[in-house]
Amino acid sequence: MTDVLRRGRASLAFSFFAQGAAFALLVTRIPAVQDRYGVSDALLPAFLAAVPVLAGVGSVTTEQLVKRVRPSRLLRWSQPVVLLALLGVGAGGQGQVAALAVALGVFGLAVGALDASMNMLGVSLQRTYGRSIMLGFHAAYSLGGIVGASLAWAGAHWHLALWVSYLPVVAVLLPLALVGSRWYVDGEPAPAADDRAGGTGVVFKLLLPLCLVMTFAYIGDSTVSNWSAKYLKDVLGSSEQLATVPYNVYMVTTLVGRAVGDHGVRRLGAVTVVRLGTLVAAGGFAVVAVAPGAWIGMLGFTLLGLGLCVLVPQTFAAAGRMFPGASDTAIARLNIFNYVGFLIGSPLVGALGDTWSYRGAMLVPMVLVLVTLVYARSFAAQPDRYGGGHERPRTADVGRGSNGL
């Protein structure tokens, strides 16, 4: 590997880290945002739903933009917009609901472009490396999420104004992200492996299994992020303090699983890793559903982190392998289902919990995640082009960076 590739990998990992921190700083301070602007309980769900909807619009727009602009350029300028929009969320005051709507709208659109372009670069860089590295990028995202959530906790603990919490983070991350963007590496699309990729196009019927896996994975993830605390407190009878622990445990185990996941893919292949992750995640939901007490419930959420963590990165990687001549388009379309799962997951579990039971509600994402087993073969490398479950190096692209290197 050349220095160009190593710098490209490190700078992209930092971009994932910065995005994880920014997103965590926003979602973990939603109650403070609501209080600062005076948003009613009735209006808050509309604000929260608008962010993933607009992110989906941003992802669709990115699919069109990458036909004319390299993904590295989109990432270079969408990341500062996300960070400045985060600062904008914290800068308003009581009654300035319109300002909040604008800031969240800009945040959502930029996040869609950012998520899509980050994963485009990750998939193309993995193709150039010739081995699995996508899980490492998502591990950096998980680490950023942990750091962001910790900083949000500190801000809440010391009763800091939102802008006071956000400004130092933006002041540090924004210039570092801009400097790091000099070393992003744009890979060229691989030639289509066979006719099923439609030459340089994407056949949605073939991409659909991966779209479903992405949706179900994010339904599982949003279930943990939105309902773990309430479930432990209201169903398993934990203290309010203990109820805050499962999500932190989930984030840590997600980081650990992704940190070692690339090694597992290299040794066992993507299909095996995805199947194992699916079974562990389903087992986690089952443990949560039948847990007699808080500590067993915590074990279930731990298993969920270890299982779900591999699905999203491998789904993006699989889309790149399935459509090597049009991987950017495939990833942009697949990225939309990230937000679909996020929009469905929390209301689904809440509605089932209210009308049926929260224990029963936990079995629904378990069944949906298990559907991944049906589509596991979609994660296999194309045998006529790849070996060992991942791609061979493409040395022609090694020296090509976004800055013309």
Short mmCIF file of C-alpha atoms in Angstrom, two decimals:
data_model
loop_
_atom_site.label_atom_id
_atom_site.label_comp_id
_atom_site.label_asym_id
_atom_site.label_seq_id
_atom_site.Cartn_x
_atom_site.Cartn_y
_atom_site.Cartn_z
CA MET A 1 0.00 0.00 0.00
CA THR A 2 1.26 3.48 -0.90
CA ASP A 3 1.35 6.52 1.36
CA VAL A 4 -1.49 7.97 -0.74
CA LEU A 5 -3.75 5.07 0.23
CA ARG A 6 -2.73 5.13 3.87
CA ARG A 7 -3.44 8.85 4.13
CA GLY A 8 -6.70 8.38 2.27
CA ARG A 9 -7.78 5.66 4.64
CA ALA A 10 -6.84 7.66 7.74
CA SER A 11 -8.55 10.85 6.54
CA LEU A 12 -11.73 8.97 5.63
CA ALA A 13 -11.74 7.26 9.04
CA PHE A 14 -11.56 10.68 10.66
CA SER A 15 -14.52 11.81 8.57
CA PHE A 16 -16.53 8.85 9.88
CA PHE A 17 -15.42 9.73 13.42
CA ALA A 18 -16.46 13.38 13.06
CA GLN A 19 -19.86 12.42 11.68
CA GLY A 20 -20.46 9.97 14.53
CA ALA A 21 -19.64 12.67 17.08
CA ALA A 22 -21.83 15.30 15.39
CA PHE A 23 -24.83 13.00 15.08
CA ALA A 24 -24.55 11.84 18.69
CA LEU A 25 -24.29 15.43 19.93
CA LEU A 26 -27.57 16.21 18.20
CA VAL A 27 -29.71 13.17 19.01
CA THR A 28 -28.63 12.86 22.65
CA ARG A 29 -29.55 16.49 23.37
CA ILE A 30 -33.03 16.45 21.81
CA PRO A 31 -34.71 17.20 25.17
CA ALA A 32 -32.45 20.22 25.62
CA VAL A 33 -33.19 21.38 22.06
CA GLN A 34 -36.90 21.07 22.77
CA ASP A 35 -36.62 23.11 25.97
CA ARG A 36 -34.39 25.78 24.42
CA TYR A 37 -36.78 26.49 21.54
CA GLY A 38 -40.03 25.76 23.34
CA VAL A 39 -41.08 23.04 20.87
CA SER A 40 -44.28 21.30 21.98
CA ASP A 41 -44.53 17.53 22.44
CA ALA A 42 -47.00 17.43 19.55
CA LEU A 43 -44.62 19.24 17.17
CA LEU A 44 -41.40 17.49 18.20
CA PRO A 45 -42.05 14.21 16.26
CA ALA A 46 -42.49 16.21 13.06
CA PHE A 47 -39.10 17.87 13.57
CA LEU A 48 -37.45 14.54 14.33
CA ALA A 49 -39.02 12.80 11.32
CA ALA A 50 -38.02 15.63 8.99
CA VAL A 51 -34.29 15.01 9.51
CA PRO A 52 -34.16 11.43 8.09
CA VAL A 53 -36.66 12.35 5.35
CA LEU A 54 -34.45 15.22 4.20
CA ALA A 55 -31.38 13.00 4.58
CA GLY A 56 -33.02 10.62 2.11
CA VAL A 57 -33.50 13.56 -0.27
CA GLY A 58 -29.83 14.43 0.20
CA SER A 59 -28.82 10.87 -0.65
CA VAL A 60 -30.95 10.86 -3.82
CA THR A 61 -29.44 14.20 -4.84
CA THR A 62 -25.95 12.81 -4.24
CA GLU A 63 -26.66 9.99 -6.68
CA GLN A 64 -27.15 12.60 -9.41
CA LEU A 65 -24.30 14.86 -8.32
CA VAL A 66 -21.64 12.12 -8.38
CA LYS A 67 -22.21 11.80 -12.12
CA ARG A 68 -20.53 15.22 -12.43
CA VAL A 69 -18.61 15.73 -9.19
CA ARG A 70 -16.28 13.30 -7.44
CA PRO A 71 -17.57 11.88 -4.13
CA SER A 72 -14.51 13.30 -2.36
CA ARG A 73 -15.56 16.84 -3.24
CA LEU A 74 -19.09 16.25 -2.00
CA LEU A 75 -17.73 14.86 1.25
CA ARG A 76 -15.20 17.70 1.59
CA TRP A 77 -17.94 20.35 1.58
CA SER A 78 -20.91 18.48 3.07
CA GLN A 79 -19.08 17.71 6.32
CA PRO A 80 -18.47 21.37 7.25
CA VAL A 81 -22.13 22.10 6.44
CA VAL A 82 -23.22 19.35 8.86
CA LEU A 83 -21.00 20.75 11.61
CA LEU A 84 -22.13 24.34 11.05
CA ALA A 85 -25.78 23.23 11.00
CA LEU A 86 -25.19 21.50 14.34
CA LEU A 87 -23.87 24.78 15.70
CA GLY A 88 -26.90 26.51 14.23
CA VAL A 89 -29.20 24.17 16.16
CA GLY A 90 -27.52 25.27 19.37
CA ALA A 91 -27.44 28.97 18.56
CA GLY A 92 -31.17 29.78 18.58
CA GLY A 93 -33.38 30.65 21.51
CA GLN A 94 -36.88 30.48 22.93
CA GLY A 95 -39.59 30.84 20.33
CA GLN A 96 -37.24 30.73 17.31
CA VAL A 97 -38.85 27.58 15.93
CA ALA A 98 -38.39 28.68 12.32
CA ALA A 99 -34.62 28.99 12.89
CA LEU A 100 -34.58 25.49 14.36
CA ALA A 101 -36.48 24.16 11.35
CA VAL A 102 -33.95 25.70 8.96
CA ALA A 103 -30.96 24.38 10.92
CA LEU A 104 -32.40 20.86 11.14
CA GLY A 105 -33.35 20.97 7.46
CA VAL A 106 -29.82 21.90 6.42
CA PHE A 107 -28.45 19.25 8.80
CA GLY A 108 -30.67 16.56 7.27
CA LEU A 109 -29.87 17.37 3.64
CA ALA A 110 -26.13 17.58 4.34
CA VAL A 111 -26.14 14.35 6.36
CA GLY A 112 -27.68 12.48 3.42
CA ALA A 113 -24.92 13.72 1.10
CA LEU A 114 -22.29 13.05 3.76
CA ASP A 115 -23.38 9.49 4.55
CA ALA A 116 -23.63 8.57 0.88
CA SER A 117 -20.30 10.08 -0.17
CA MET A 118 -18.43 8.66 2.86
CA ASN A 119 -19.57 5.14 2.06
CA MET A 120 -18.87 5.61 -1.66
CA LEU A 121 -15.26 6.46 -0.82
CA GLY A 122 -15.06 3.61 1.68
CA VAL A 123 -16.24 1.02 -0.84
CA SER A 124 -13.93 2.29 -3.59
CA LEU A 125 -10.98 2.37 -1.18
CA GLN A 126 -11.74 -1.18 -0.05
CA ARG A 127 -11.77 -2.23 -3.72
CA THR A 128 -8.32 -0.71 -4.16
CA TYR A 129 -6.97 -2.30 -0.97
CA GLY A 130 -8.27 -5.69 -2.06
CA ARG A 131 -9.39 -6.67 1.45
CA SER A 132 -12.12 -5.83 3.92
CA ILE A 133 -11.67 -2.42 5.58
CA MET A 134 -15.25 -1.08 5.66
CA LEU A 135 -15.93 -2.24 9.21
CA GLY A 136 -12.96 -0.21 10.39
CA PHE A 137 -14.51 2.98 9.01
CA HIS A 138 -17.76 2.26 10.79
CA ALA A 139 -15.80 1.49 13.96
CA ALA A 140 -14.48 5.06 13.73
CA TYR A 141 -18.09 6.24 13.45
CA SER A 142 -19.01 4.27 16.59
CA LEU A 143 -16.04 5.77 18.43
CA GLY A 144 -17.16 9.23 17.39
CA GLY A 145 -20.65 8.42 18.65
CA ILE A 146 -19.28 7.41 22.04
CA VAL A 147 -17.20 10.60 22.27
CA GLY A 148 -20.14 12.75 21.17
CA ALA A 149 -22.54 11.12 23.62
CA SER A 150 -20.00 11.55 26.43
CA LEU A 151 -19.57 15.24 25.61
CA ALA A 152 -23.36 15.62 25.49
CA TRP A 153 -23.59 14.01 28.94
CA ALA A 154 -20.98 16.44 30.25
CA GLY A 155 -22.89 19.39 28.79
CA ALA A 156 -26.12 18.21 30.39
CA HIS A 157 -24.39 17.45 33.70
CA TRP A 158 -22.95 20.96 33.98
CA HIS A 159 -26.06 22.60 32.52
CA LEU A 160 -24.15 24.16 29.64
CA ALA A 161 -26.02 26.04 26.93
CA LEU A 162 -26.22 24.06 23.70
CA TRP A 163 -23.99 26.47 21.79
CA VAL A 164 -21.38 26.24 24.56
CA SER A 165 -21.39 22.44 24.20
CA TYR A 166 -21.30 22.51 20.41
CA LEU A 167 -18.89 25.36 19.64
CA PRO A 168 -15.64 23.72 20.92
CA VAL A 169 -16.45 20.48 19.10
CA VAL A 170 -17.14 22.28 15.81
CA ALA A 171 -14.08 24.50 16.27
CA VAL A 172 -11.89 21.38 16.55
CA LEU A 173 -13.53 19.02 14.05
CA LEU A 174 -14.24 21.43 11.19
CA PRO A 175 -10.66 22.56 10.41
CA LEU A 176 -9.33 19.03 10.93
CA ALA A 177 -11.93 17.65 8.53
CA LEU A 178 -11.06 20.27 5.91
CA VAL A 179 -7.33 19.56 6.22
CA GLY A 180 -7.91 15.81 6.12
CA SER A 181 -10.08 16.12 3.01
CA ARG A 182 -6.94 16.92 1.01
CA TRP A 183 -6.04 13.23 1.17
CA TYR A 184 -9.35 11.59 0.25
CA VAL A 185 -8.84 8.99 -2.45
CA ASP A 186 -11.38 8.60 -5.25
CA GLY A 187 -11.35 5.17 -6.83
CA GLU A 188 -12.54 4.61 -10.37
CA PRO A 189 -15.58 2.33 -10.92
CA ALA A 190 -14.58 -1.24 -11.66
CA PRO A 191 -15.66 -2.72 -14.98
CA ALA A 192 -18.99 -4.51 -14.67
CA ALA A 193 -18.34 -8.11 -13.64
CA ASP A 194 -21.25 -9.51 -15.68
CA ASP A 195 -24.43 -8.54 -17.44
CA ARG A 196 -26.53 -8.71 -14.29
CA ALA A 197 -25.10 -5.34 -13.22
CA GLY A 198 -26.66 -3.85 -16.30
CA GLY A 199 -23.34 -2.63 -17.67
CA THR A 200 -22.85 0.57 -15.74
CA GLY A 201 -26.39 0.75 -14.35
CA VAL A 202 -28.09 -0.53 -11.21
CA VAL A 203 -30.91 -3.06 -11.40
CA PHE A 204 -33.07 -2.27 -8.38
CA LYS A 205 -34.54 -5.79 -8.27
CA LEU A 206 -31.04 -7.13 -7.57
CA LEU A 207 -30.30 -4.40 -5.03
CA LEU A 208 -33.61 -4.92 -3.18
CA PRO A 209 -32.38 -7.71 -0.83
CA LEU A 210 -29.62 -5.43 0.43
CA CYS A 211 -32.13 -2.57 0.81
CA LEU A 212 -34.28 -4.81 3.02
CA VAL A 213 -31.27 -5.86 5.10
CA MET A 214 -30.30 -2.20 5.57
CA THR A 215 -33.85 -1.31 6.62
CA PHE A 216 -34.11 -4.16 9.11
CA ALA A 217 -30.68 -3.44 10.57
CA TYR A 218 -31.66 0.18 11.24
CA ILE A 219 -35.01 -0.87 12.69
CA GLY A 220 -32.98 -2.92 15.17
CA ASP A 221 -30.57 -0.07 15.82
CA SER A 222 -33.30 2.52 16.36
CA THR A 223 -35.09 0.11 18.70
CA VAL A 224 -32.04 0.08 20.96
CA SER A 225 -31.36 3.82 20.77
CA ASN A 226 -34.98 4.86 21.39
CA TRP A 227 -36.36 2.16 23.68
CA SER A 228 -33.55 0.53 25.67
CA ALA A 229 -33.76 2.98 28.60
CA LYS A 230 -37.56 2.88 28.81
CA TYR A 231 -37.58 -0.92 28.50
CA LEU A 232 -35.10 -1.43 31.31
CA LYS A 233 -36.88 1.01 33.61
CA ASP A 234 -40.55 0.32 32.90
CA VAL A 235 -40.49 -3.37 31.96
CA LEU A 236 -37.50 -4.77 33.86
CA GLY A 237 -37.78 -2.48 36.87
CA SER A 238 -34.30 -0.94 36.86
CA SER A 239 -33.39 2.36 38.45
CA GLU A 240 -33.36 5.47 36.27
CA GLN A 241 -29.57 5.62 36.51
CA LEU A 242 -29.12 1.99 35.44
CA ALA A 243 -31.53 2.51 32.57
CA THR A 244 -29.02 4.83 30.90
CA VAL A 245 -26.39 2.07 30.71
CA PRO A 246 -27.72 -0.26 27.94
CA TYR A 247 -27.23 2.22 25.10
CA ASN A 248 -23.68 2.96 26.23
CA VAL A 249 -22.98 -0.76 26.42
CA TYR A 250 -24.51 -1.18 22.97
CA MET A 251 -22.27 1.54 21.53
CA VAL A 252 -19.14 0.07 23.09
CA THR A 253 -19.87 -3.46 21.87
CA THR A 254 -20.65 -2.02 18.42
CA LEU A 255 -17.22 -0.39 18.41
CA VAL A 256 -15.52 -3.62 19.54
CA GLY A 257 -17.37 -5.73 16.98
CA ARG A 258 -16.50 -3.40 14.13
CA ALA A 259 -12.90 -3.06 15.24
CA VAL A 260 -12.34 -6.81 14.87
CA GLY A 261 -14.93 -7.40 12.13
CA ASP A 262 -12.66 -6.80 9.14
CA HIS A 263 -10.35 -9.54 10.39
CA GLY A 264 -13.33 -11.86 10.61
CA VAL A 265 -14.38 -11.07 7.04
CA ARG A 266 -10.85 -11.77 5.78
CA ARG A 267 -10.73 -15.09 7.61
CA LEU A 268 -14.30 -16.34 7.21
CA GLY A 269 -15.80 -14.36 4.33
CA ALA A 270 -18.57 -11.79 4.34
CA VAL A 271 -21.42 -14.29 4.10
CA THR A 272 -20.36 -16.17 7.23
CA VAL A 273 -19.78 -12.98 9.22
CA VAL A 274 -23.20 -11.61 8.22
CA ARG A 275 -24.91 -14.87 9.18
CA LEU A 276 -23.15 -14.98 12.54
CA GLY A 277 -23.97 -11.33 13.19
CA THR A 278 -27.61 -11.94 12.33
CA LEU A 279 -27.90 -14.90 14.71
CA VAL A 280 -26.19 -13.02 17.55
CA ALA A 281 -28.45 -9.98 17.04
CA ALA A 282 -31.59 -12.14 16.94
CA GLY A 283 -30.39 -13.88 20.10
CA GLY A 284 -29.95 -10.47 21.72
CA PHE A 285 -33.54 -9.49 20.98
CA ALA A 286 -34.75 -12.85 22.30
CA VAL A 287 -32.80 -12.39 25.56
CA VAL A 288 -34.22 -8.87 25.96
CA ALA A 289 -37.76 -10.12 25.38
CA VAL A 290 -37.61 -12.89 28.02
CA ALA A 291 -35.22 -11.22 30.51
CA PRO A 292 -36.44 -11.61 34.11
CA GLY A 293 -34.45 -8.60 35.30
CA ALA A 294 -32.33 -5.63 34.34
CA TRP A 295 -28.94 -7.37 34.24
CA ILE A 296 -30.13 -10.11 31.88
CA GLY A 297 -31.70 -7.39 29.76
CA MET A 298 -28.31 -5.67 29.68
CA LEU A 299 -26.79 -8.92 28.38
CA GLY A 300 -29.32 -8.89 25.56
CA PHE A 301 -28.43 -5.35 24.53
CA THR A 302 -24.75 -6.32 24.64
CA LEU A 303 -25.42 -9.15 22.19
CA LEU A 304 -27.34 -6.74 19.97
CA GLY A 305 -24.32 -4.49 19.69
CA LEU A 306 -22.04 -7.37 18.74
CA GLY A 307 -24.51 -8.71 16.17
CA LEU A 308 -25.96 -5.65 14.46
CA CYS A 309 -22.62 -3.89 14.11
CA VAL A 310 -21.48 -5.93 11.10
CA LEU A 311 -24.64 -5.67 8.99
CA VAL A 312 -24.59 -2.07 7.76
CA PRO A 313 -20.91 -1.86 6.70
CA GLN A 314 -21.11 -5.21 4.95
CA THR A 315 -24.31 -4.21 3.18
CA PHE A 316 -22.59 -1.17 1.67
CA ALA A 317 -19.60 -3.31 0.71
CA ALA A 318 -21.88 -5.93 -0.89
CA ALA A 319 -23.60 -3.26 -3.01
CA GLY A 320 -20.20 -2.16 -4.29
CA ARG A 321 -19.34 -5.74 -5.23
CA MET A 322 -22.74 -6.41 -6.82
CA PHE A 323 -22.51 -3.37 -9.09
CA PRO A 324 -18.77 -2.74 -9.54
CA GLY A 325 -19.35 -0.53 -12.56
CA ALA A 326 -21.92 1.63 -10.76
CA SER A 327 -21.06 1.35 -7.10
CA ASP A 328 -21.65 5.05 -6.33
CA THR A 329 -25.20 4.86 -7.65
CA ALA A 330 -25.89 1.62 -5.80
CA ILE A 331 -24.61 3.03 -2.50
CA ALA A 332 -26.61 6.27 -2.84
CA ARG A 333 -29.81 4.28 -3.38
CA LEU A 334 -29.01 1.83 -0.63
CA ASN A 335 -28.27 4.66 1.78
CA ILE A 336 -31.89 5.84 1.54
CA PHE A 337 -33.00 2.68 3.36
CA ASN A 338 -30.80 3.65 6.31
CA TYR A 339 -33.31 6.45 6.94
CA VAL A 340 -36.33 4.29 6.10
CA GLY A 341 -35.35 1.89 8.89
CA PHE A 342 -34.74 4.78 11.28
CA LEU A 343 -38.20 6.22 10.52
CA ILE A 344 -39.98 2.88 10.93
CA GLY A 345 -38.17 1.42 13.94
CA SER A 346 -39.08 3.71 16.80
CA PRO A 347 -42.79 4.23 15.97
CA LEU A 348 -43.21 0.51 15.24
CA VAL A 349 -41.92 -0.63 18.63
CA GLY A 350 -43.79 2.15 20.42
CA ALA A 351 -47.11 1.29 18.77
CA LEU A 352 -46.72 -2.43 19.46
CA GLY A 353 -45.65 -1.75 23.03
CA ASP A 354 -48.69 0.42 23.71
CA THR A 355 -51.23 -1.87 22.06
CA TRP A 356 -49.69 -5.25 22.90
CA SER A 357 -46.62 -5.45 25.14
CA TYR A 358 -43.05 -4.20 25.03
CA ARG A 359 -41.72 -7.72 25.49
CA GLY A 360 -43.67 -8.84 22.45
CA ALA A 361 -42.62 -5.74 20.56
CA MET A 362 -38.96 -6.80 20.90
CA LEU A 363 -39.72 -9.98 18.98
CA VAL A 364 -40.73 -8.05 15.85
CA PRO A 365 -37.28 -6.55 15.09
CA MET A 366 -35.85 -9.97 15.97
CA VAL A 367 -37.90 -11.60 13.19
CA LEU A 368 -37.07 -8.81 10.74
CA VAL A 369 -33.34 -9.12 11.43
CA LEU A 370 -33.55 -12.90 10.91
CA VAL A 371 -34.75 -12.24 7.35
CA THR A 372 -31.11 -11.34 6.63
CA LEU A 373 -30.35 -15.08 6.68
CA VAL A 374 -32.55 -15.50 3.59
CA TYR A 375 -30.51 -12.90 1.71
CA ALA A 376 -27.07 -13.79 3.06
CA ARG A 377 -25.86 -15.00 -0.33
CA SER A 378 -26.23 -11.44 -1.62
CA PHE A 379 -23.09 -10.63 0.41
CA ALA A 380 -20.92 -13.08 -1.52
CA ALA A 381 -18.17 -11.80 -3.79
CA GLN A 382 -18.58 -12.38 -7.51
CA PRO A 383 -16.56 -15.56 -8.20
CA ASP A 384 -15.43 -14.55 -11.65
CA ARG A 385 -13.86 -11.35 -10.36
CA TYR A 386 -13.09 -11.60 -6.69
CA GLY A 387 -11.47 -14.08 -4.39
CA GLY A 388 -11.85 -14.95 -0.72
CA GLY A 389 -14.96 -12.82 -0.18
CA HIS A 390 -13.40 -9.49 -1.14
CA GLU A 391 -11.80 -7.75 -4.04
CA ARG A 392 -8.35 -7.89 -5.51
CA PRO A 393 -6.22 -4.75 -5.54
CA ARG A 394 -6.68 -2.36 -8.43
CA THR A 395 -3.20 -0.87 -8.67
CA ALA A 396 -4.17 1.46 -11.50
CA ASP A 397 -6.09 3.60 -9.00
CA VAL A 398 -3.50 3.58 -6.21
CA GLY A 399 -1.97 6.92 -7.03
CA ARG A 400 -5.18 8.76 -7.79
CA GLY A 401 -6.36 11.05 -5.01
CA SER A 402 -8.99 13.74 -4.89
CA ASN A 403 -6.28 16.39 -5.02
CA GLY A 404 -4.80 15.05 -8.25
CA LEU A 405 -2.02 12.95 -6.70
#
